[in-house]
Coordinates of N, CA and C in Angstrom, one line a residue:
X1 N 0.8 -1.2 0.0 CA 0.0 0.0 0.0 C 0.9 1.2 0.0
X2 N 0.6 2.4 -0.9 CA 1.3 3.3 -1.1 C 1.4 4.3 0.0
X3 N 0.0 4.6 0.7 CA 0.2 5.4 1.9 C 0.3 7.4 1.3
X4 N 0.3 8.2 2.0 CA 0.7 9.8 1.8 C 2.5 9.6 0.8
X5 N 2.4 9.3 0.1 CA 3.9 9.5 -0.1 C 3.7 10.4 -1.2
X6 N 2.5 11.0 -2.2 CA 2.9 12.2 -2.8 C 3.3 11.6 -4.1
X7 N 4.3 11.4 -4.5 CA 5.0 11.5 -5.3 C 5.9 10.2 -5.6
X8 N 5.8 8.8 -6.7 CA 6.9 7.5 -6.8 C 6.9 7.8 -7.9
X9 N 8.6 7.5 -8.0 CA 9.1 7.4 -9.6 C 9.4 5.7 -9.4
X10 N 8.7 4.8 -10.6 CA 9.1 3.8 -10.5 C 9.7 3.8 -12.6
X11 N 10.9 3.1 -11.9 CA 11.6 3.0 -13.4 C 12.5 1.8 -13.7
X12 N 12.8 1.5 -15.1 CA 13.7 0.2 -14.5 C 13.6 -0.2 -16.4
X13 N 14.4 -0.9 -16.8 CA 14.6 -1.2 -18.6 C 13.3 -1.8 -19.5
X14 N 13.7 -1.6 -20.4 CA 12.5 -2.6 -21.3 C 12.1 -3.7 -20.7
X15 N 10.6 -4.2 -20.7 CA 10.3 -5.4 -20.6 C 10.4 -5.8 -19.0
X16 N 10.8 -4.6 -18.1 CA 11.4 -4.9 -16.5 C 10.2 -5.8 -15.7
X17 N 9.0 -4.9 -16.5 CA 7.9 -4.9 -15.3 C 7.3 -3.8 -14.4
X18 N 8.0 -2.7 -15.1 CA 8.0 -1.5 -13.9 C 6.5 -0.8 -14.8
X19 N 6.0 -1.2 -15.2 CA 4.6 -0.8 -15.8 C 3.6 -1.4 -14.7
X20 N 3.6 -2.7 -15.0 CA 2.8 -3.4 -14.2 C 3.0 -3.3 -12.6
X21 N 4.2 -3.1 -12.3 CA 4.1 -3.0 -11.0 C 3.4 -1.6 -10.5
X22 N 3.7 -0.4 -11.5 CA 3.1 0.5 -11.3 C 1.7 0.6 -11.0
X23 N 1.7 -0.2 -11.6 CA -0.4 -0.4 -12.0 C -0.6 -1.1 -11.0
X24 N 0.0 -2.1 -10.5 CA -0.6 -2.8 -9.1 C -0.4 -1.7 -7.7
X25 N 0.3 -0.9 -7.7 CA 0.8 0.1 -6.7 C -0.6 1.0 -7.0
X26 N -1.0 1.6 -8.1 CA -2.5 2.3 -8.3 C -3.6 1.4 -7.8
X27 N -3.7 0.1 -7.7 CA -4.8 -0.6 -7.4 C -5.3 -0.7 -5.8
X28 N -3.2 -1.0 -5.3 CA -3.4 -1.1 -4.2 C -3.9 0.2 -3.3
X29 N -3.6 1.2 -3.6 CA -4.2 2.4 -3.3 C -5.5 2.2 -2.5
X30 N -6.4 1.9 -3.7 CA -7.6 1.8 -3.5 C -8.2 3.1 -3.6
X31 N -7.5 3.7 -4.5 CA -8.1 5.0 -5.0 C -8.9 5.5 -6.2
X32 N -9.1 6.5 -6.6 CA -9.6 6.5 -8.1 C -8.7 6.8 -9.0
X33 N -8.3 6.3 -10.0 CA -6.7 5.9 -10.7 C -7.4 6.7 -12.0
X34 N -6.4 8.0 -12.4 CA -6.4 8.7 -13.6 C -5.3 8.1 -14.2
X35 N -5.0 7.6 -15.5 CA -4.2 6.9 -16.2 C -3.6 8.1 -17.3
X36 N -2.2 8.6 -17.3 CA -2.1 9.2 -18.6 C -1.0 8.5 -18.9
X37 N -1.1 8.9 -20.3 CA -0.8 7.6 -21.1 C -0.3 8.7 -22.2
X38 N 1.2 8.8 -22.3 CA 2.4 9.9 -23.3 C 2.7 9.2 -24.5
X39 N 2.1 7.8 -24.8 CA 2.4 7.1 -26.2 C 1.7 7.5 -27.0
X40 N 2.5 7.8 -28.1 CA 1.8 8.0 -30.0 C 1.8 6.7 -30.3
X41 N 0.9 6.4 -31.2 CA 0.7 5.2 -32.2 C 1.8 5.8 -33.4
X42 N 2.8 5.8 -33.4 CA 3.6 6.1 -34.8 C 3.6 5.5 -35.4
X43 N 4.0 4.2 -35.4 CA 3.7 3.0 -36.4 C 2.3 1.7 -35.4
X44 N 2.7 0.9 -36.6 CA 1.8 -0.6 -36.0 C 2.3 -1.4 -35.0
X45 N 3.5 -1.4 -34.8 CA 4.0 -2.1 -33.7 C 3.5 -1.3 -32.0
X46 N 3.8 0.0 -32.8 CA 3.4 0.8 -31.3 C 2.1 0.8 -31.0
X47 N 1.0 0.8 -32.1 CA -0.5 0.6 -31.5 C -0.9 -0.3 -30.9
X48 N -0.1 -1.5 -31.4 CA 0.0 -2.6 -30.8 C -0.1 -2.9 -29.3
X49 N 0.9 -2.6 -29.1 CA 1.6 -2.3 -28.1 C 0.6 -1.3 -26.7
X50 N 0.4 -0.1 -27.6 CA -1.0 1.0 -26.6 C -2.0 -0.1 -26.7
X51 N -2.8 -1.0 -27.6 CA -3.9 -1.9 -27.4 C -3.9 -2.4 -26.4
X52 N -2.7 -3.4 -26.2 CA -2.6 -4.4 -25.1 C -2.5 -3.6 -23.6
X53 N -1.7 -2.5 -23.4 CA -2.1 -1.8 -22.2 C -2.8 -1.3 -21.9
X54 N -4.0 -1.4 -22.8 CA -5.6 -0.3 -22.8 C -6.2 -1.7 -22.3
X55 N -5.8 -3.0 -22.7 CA -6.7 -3.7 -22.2 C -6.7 -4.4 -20.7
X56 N -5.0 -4.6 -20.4 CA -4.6 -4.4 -19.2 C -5.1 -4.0 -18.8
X57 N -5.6 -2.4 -18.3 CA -6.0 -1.8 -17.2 C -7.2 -1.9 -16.8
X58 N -7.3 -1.5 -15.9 CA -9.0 -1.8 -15.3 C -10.1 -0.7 -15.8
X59 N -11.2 -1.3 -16.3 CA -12.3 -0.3 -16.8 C -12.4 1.0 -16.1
X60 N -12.4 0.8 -14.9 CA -12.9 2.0 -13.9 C -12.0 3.0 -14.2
X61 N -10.4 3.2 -14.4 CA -9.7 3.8 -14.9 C -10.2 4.9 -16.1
X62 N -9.5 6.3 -15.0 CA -10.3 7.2 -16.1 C -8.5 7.0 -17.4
X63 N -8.8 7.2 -18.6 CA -7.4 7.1 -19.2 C -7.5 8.9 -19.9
X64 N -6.3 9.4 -19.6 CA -5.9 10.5 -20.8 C -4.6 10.3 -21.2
X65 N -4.9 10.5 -22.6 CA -3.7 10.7 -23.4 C -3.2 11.9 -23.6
X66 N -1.9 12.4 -23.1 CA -1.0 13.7 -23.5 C 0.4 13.3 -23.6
X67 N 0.7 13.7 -24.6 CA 2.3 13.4 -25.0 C 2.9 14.4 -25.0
X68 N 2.3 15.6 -24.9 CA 3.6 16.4 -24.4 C 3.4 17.4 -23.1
X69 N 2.1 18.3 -23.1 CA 2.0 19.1 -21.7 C 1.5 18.2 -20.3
X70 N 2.4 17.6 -20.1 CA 2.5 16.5 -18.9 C 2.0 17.0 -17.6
X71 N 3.0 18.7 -17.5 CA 2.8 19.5 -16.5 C 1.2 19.4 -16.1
X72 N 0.5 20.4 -17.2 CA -0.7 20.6 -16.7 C -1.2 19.8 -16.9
X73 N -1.3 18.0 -17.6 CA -2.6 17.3 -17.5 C -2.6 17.1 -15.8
X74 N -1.3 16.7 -15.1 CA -0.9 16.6 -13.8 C -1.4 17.9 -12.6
X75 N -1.3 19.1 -13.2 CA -2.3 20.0 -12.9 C -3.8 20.0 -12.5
X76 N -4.4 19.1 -14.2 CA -5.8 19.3 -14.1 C -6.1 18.1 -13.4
X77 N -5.6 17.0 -13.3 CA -6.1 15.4 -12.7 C -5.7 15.1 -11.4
X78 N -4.8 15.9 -10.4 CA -4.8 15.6 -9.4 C -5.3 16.4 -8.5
X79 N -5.9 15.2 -7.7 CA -6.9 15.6 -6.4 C -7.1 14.6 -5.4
X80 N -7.1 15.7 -4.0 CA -7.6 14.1 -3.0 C -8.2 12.8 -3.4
X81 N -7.7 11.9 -2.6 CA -8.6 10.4 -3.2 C -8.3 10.1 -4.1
X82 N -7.2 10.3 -5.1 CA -7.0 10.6 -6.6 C -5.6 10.1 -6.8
X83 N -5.4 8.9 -7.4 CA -3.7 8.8 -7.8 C -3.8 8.9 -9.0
X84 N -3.0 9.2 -9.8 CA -2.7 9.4 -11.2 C -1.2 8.7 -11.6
X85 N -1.3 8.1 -12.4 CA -0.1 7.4 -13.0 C 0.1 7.7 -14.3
X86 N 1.3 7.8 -14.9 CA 1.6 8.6 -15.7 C 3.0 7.3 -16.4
X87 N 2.2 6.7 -17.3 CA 3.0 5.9 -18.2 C 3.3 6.1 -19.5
X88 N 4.3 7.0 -20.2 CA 5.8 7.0 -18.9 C 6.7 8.3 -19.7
X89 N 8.0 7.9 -19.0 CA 8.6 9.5 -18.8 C 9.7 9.9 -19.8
X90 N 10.0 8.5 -20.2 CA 10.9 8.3 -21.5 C 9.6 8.9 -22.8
X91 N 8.4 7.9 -23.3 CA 7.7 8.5 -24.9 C 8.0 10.3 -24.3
X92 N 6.9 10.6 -23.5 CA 7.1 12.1 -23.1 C 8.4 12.5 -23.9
X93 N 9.3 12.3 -22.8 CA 10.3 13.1 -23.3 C 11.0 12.8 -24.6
X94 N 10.6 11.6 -25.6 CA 11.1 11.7 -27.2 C 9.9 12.1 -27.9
X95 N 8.7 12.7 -27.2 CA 7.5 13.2 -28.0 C 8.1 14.9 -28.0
X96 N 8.8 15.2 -26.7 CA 8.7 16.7 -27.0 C 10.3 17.2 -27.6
X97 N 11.3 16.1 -28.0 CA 12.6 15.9 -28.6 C 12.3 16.4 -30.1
X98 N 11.0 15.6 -30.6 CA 10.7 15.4 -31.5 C 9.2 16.6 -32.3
X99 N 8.8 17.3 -31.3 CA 7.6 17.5 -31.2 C 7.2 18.5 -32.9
X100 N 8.7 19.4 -32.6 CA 8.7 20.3 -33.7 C 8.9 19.6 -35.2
X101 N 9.3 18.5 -35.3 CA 10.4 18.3 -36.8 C 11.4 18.4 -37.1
X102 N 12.3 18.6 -35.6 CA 13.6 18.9 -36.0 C 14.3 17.6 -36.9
X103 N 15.4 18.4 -37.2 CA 16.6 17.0 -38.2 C 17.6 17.0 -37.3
X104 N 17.9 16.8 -36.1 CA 18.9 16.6 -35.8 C 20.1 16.1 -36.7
X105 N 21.3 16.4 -35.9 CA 22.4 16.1 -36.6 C 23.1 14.5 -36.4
X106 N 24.0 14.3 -37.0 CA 24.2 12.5 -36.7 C 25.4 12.8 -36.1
X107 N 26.4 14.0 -35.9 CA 27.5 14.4 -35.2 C 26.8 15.2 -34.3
X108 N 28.0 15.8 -33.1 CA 28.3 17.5 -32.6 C 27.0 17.2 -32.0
X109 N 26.8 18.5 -31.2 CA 26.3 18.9 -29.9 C 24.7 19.0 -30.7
X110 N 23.6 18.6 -29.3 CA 22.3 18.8 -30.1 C 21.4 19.7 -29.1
X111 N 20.8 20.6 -29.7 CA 20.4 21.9 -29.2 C 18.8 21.2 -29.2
X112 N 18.4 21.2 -28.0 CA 17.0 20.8 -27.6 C 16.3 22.1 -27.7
X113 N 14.7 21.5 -28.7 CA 13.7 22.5 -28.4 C 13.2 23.9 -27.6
X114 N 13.5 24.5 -27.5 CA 12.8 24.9 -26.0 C 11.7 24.9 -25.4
X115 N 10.7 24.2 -26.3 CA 9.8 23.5 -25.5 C 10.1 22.3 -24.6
X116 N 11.1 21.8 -25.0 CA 11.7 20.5 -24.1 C 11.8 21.3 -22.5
X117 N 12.7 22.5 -22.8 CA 13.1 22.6 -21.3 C 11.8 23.3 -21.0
X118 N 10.6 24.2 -21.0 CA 9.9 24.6 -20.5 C 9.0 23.2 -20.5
X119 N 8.6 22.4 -20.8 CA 7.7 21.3 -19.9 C 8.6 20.8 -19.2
X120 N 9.9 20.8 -19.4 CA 10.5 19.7 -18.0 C 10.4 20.6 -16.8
X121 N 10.5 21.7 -17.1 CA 10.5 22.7 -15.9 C 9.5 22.7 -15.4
X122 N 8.4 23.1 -16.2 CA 7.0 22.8 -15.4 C 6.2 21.4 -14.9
X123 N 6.8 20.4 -15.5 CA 6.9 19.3 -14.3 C 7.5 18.9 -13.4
X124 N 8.9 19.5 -13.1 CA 9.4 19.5 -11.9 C 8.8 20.4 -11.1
X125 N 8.5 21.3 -11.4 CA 7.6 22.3 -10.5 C 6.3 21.4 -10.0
X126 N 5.1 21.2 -10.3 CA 4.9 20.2 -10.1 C 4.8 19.1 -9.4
X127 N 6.3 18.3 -9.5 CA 6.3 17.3 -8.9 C 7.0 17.2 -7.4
X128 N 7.4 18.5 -7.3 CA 8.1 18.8 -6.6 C 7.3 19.3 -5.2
X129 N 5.9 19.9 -5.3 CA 5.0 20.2 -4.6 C 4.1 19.2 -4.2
X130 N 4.2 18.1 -5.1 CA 3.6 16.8 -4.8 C 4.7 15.5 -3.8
X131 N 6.0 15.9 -3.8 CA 6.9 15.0 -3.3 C 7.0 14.8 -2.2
X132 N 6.6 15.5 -0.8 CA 7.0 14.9 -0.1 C 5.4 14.7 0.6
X133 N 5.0 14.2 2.0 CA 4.1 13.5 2.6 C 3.2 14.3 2.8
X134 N 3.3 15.7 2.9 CA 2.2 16.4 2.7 C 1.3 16.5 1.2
X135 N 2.9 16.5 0.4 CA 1.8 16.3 -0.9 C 1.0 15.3 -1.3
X136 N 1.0 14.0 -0.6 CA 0.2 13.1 -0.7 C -1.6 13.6 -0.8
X137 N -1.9 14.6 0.5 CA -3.2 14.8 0.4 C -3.8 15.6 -0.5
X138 N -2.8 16.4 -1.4 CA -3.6 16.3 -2.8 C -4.0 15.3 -4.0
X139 N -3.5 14.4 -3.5 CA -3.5 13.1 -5.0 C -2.2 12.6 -4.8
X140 N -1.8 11.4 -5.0 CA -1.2 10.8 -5.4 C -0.4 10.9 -6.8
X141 N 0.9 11.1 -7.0 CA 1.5 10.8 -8.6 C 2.4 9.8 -8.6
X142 N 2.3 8.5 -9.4 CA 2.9 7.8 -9.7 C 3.5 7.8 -10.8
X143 N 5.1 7.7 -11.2 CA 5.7 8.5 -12.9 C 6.4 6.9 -12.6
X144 N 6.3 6.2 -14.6 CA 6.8 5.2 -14.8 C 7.9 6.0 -16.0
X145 N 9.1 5.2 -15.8 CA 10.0 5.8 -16.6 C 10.9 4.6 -17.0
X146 N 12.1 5.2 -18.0 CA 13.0 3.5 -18.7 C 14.0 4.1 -18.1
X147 N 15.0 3.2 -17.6 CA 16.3 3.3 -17.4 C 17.2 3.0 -18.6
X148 N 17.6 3.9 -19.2 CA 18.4 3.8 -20.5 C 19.7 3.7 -20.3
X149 N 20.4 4.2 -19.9 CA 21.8 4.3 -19.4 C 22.7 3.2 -19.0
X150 N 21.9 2.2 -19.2 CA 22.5 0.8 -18.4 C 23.1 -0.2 -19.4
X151 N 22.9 0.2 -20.8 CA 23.6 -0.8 -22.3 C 24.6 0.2 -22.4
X152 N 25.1 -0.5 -23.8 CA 26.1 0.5 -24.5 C 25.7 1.8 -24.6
X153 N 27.2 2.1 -25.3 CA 26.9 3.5 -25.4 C 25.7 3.9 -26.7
X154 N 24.7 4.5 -26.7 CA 23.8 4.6 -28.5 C 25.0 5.6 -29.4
X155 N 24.8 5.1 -30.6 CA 25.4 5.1 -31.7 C 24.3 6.6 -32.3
X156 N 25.2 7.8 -32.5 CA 24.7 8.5 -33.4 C 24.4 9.8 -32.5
X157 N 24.5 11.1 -32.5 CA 24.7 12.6 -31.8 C 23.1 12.3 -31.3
X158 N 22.2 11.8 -31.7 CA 20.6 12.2 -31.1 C 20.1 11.0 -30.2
X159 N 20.8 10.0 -30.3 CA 20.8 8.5 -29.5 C 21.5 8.8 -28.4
X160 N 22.4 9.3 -28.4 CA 23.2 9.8 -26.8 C 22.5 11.2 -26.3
X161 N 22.1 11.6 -27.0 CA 21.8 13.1 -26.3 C 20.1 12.8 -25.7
X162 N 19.4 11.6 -26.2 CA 18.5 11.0 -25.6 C 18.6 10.5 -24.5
X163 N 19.7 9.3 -24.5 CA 19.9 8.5 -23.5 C 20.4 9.4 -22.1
X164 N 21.0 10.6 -22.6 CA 21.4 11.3 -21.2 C 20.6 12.6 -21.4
X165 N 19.8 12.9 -21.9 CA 18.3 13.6 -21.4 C 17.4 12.4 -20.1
X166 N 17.2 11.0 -21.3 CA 16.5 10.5 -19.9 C 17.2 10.0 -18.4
X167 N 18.7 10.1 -18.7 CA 19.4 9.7 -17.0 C 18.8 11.2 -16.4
X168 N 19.1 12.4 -17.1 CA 18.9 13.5 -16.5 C 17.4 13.5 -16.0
X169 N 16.5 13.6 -17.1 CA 15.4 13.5 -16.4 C 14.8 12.4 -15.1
X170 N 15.5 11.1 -15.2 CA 14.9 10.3 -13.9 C 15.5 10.8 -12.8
X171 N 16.9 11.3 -12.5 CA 17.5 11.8 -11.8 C 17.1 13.3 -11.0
X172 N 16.3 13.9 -11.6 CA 15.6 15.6 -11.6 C 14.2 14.7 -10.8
X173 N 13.7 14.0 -11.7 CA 12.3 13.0 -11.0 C 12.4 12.6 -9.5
X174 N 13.5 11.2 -9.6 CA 13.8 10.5 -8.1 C 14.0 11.7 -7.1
X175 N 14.6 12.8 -7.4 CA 14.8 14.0 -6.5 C 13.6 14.6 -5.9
X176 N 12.7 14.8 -6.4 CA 11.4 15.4 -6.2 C 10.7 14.5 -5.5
X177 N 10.5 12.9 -6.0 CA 9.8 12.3 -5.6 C 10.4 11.5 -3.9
X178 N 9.1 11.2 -3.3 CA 9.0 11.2 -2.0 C 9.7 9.3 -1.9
X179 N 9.7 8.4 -3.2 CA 10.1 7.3 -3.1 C 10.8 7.2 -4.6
X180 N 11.4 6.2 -4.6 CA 11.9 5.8 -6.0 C 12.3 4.1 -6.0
X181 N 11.8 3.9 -6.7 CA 11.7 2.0 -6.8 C 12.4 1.6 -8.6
X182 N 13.3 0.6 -8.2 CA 13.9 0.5 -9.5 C 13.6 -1.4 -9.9
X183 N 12.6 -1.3 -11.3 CA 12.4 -2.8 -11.0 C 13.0 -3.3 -11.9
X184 N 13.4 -4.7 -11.7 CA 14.0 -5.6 -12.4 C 13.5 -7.2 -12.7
X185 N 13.4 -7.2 -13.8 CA 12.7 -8.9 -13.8 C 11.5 -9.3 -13.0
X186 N 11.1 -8.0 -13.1 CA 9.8 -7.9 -12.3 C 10.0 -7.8 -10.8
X187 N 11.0 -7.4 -10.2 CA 11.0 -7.4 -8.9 C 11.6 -6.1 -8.5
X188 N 10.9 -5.4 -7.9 CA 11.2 -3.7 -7.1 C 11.9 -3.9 -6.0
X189 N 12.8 -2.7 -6.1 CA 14.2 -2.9 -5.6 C 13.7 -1.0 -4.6
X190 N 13.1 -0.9 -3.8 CA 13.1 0.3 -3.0 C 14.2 1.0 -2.6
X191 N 14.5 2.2 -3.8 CA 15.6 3.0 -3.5 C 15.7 4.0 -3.0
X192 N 14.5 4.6 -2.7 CA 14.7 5.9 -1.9 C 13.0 5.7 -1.1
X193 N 12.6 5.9 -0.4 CA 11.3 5.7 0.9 C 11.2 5.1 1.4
X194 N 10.1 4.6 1.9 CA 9.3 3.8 2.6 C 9.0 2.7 1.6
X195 N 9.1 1.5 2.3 CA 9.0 0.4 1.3 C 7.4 0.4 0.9
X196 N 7.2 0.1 0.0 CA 5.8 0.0 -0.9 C 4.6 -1.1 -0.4

């Protein structure tokens, strides 16, 4: 049971489990579970993919979809009695990498949007008012995110500048939030709170 904690970043690689465990951490609640959900259908494999987690979840679940002003749907959806889960923090942040059309370069330094940095800003702000145990009695936030940083190095100026936007961003996250759980093979490993 999650308890006033305000604010969990649960994160952890492809295929970890840190979805599902998220979703059981919402159930356990025993709250009313707002679902946003930051994935685009870009191709078939990815609707795919949204299908099976639309079916996953439990009907009662209200679902919204925003892929990029994360801040304010978090704004408008949280409230007492109210956890909101927010899967996840990695599409977000390659929806708003990507949001304009840029061409990034395949060398040299890569100059992010500035839409990138004003939503990250205004979700740390945000999250940061929700983090510790007082912010619990506004609603609950649960942020699911990928741990990327843990393979090789990515190949190509926009692959690395992703992979360390997202250490940056879980790192800016886990700070704010009141817990941080890192799962593996399906098993959560409580790295910063109160165990879950």
């Amino acid at each position: 049971m999650m308890g006033a904690t305000g604010c969990t970043l649960v994160f952890g690689g492809a295929r970890s489990g840190k979805s599902a465990y998220a979703e059981q951490l919402a159930i356990a609640s025993g709250k009313e579970v707002v679902y946003i959900a930051t994935a685009r259908a870009g191709d078939g494999e990815m609707a795919v993919r949204i299908a099976h987690h639309q079916r996953q979840r439990p009907a009662a679940w209200t679902t919204v979809e925003e892929p990029l002003a994360l801040a304010g749907a978090l704004r408008q959806w949280r409230a007492p009695g109210r956890l909101v889960l927010v899967d996840c923090l990695t599409l977000w942040l390659s929806n708003l990498m990507f949001a304009d059309g840029t061409d990034y370069p395949d060398v040299g330094e890569i100059a992010l949007p500035e839409r990138f940095h004003a939503e990250r800003a205004a979700l740390l702000d945000v999250l940061a008012g929700a983090g510790g145990a007082a912010g619990g009695s506004a609603g609950e936030i649960v942020l699911v995110s990928n741990e990327v940083g843990m393979g090789i190095v990515p190949y190509g100026a926009i692959s690395r500048a992703f992979t360390d936007e997202a250490g940056r961003l879980n790192q800016a996250v886990a700070a704010v939030c009141s817990r941080a759980v890192f799962v593996a093979a399906g098993l959560p490993l409580v790295l910063k709170g109160a165990p879950c």
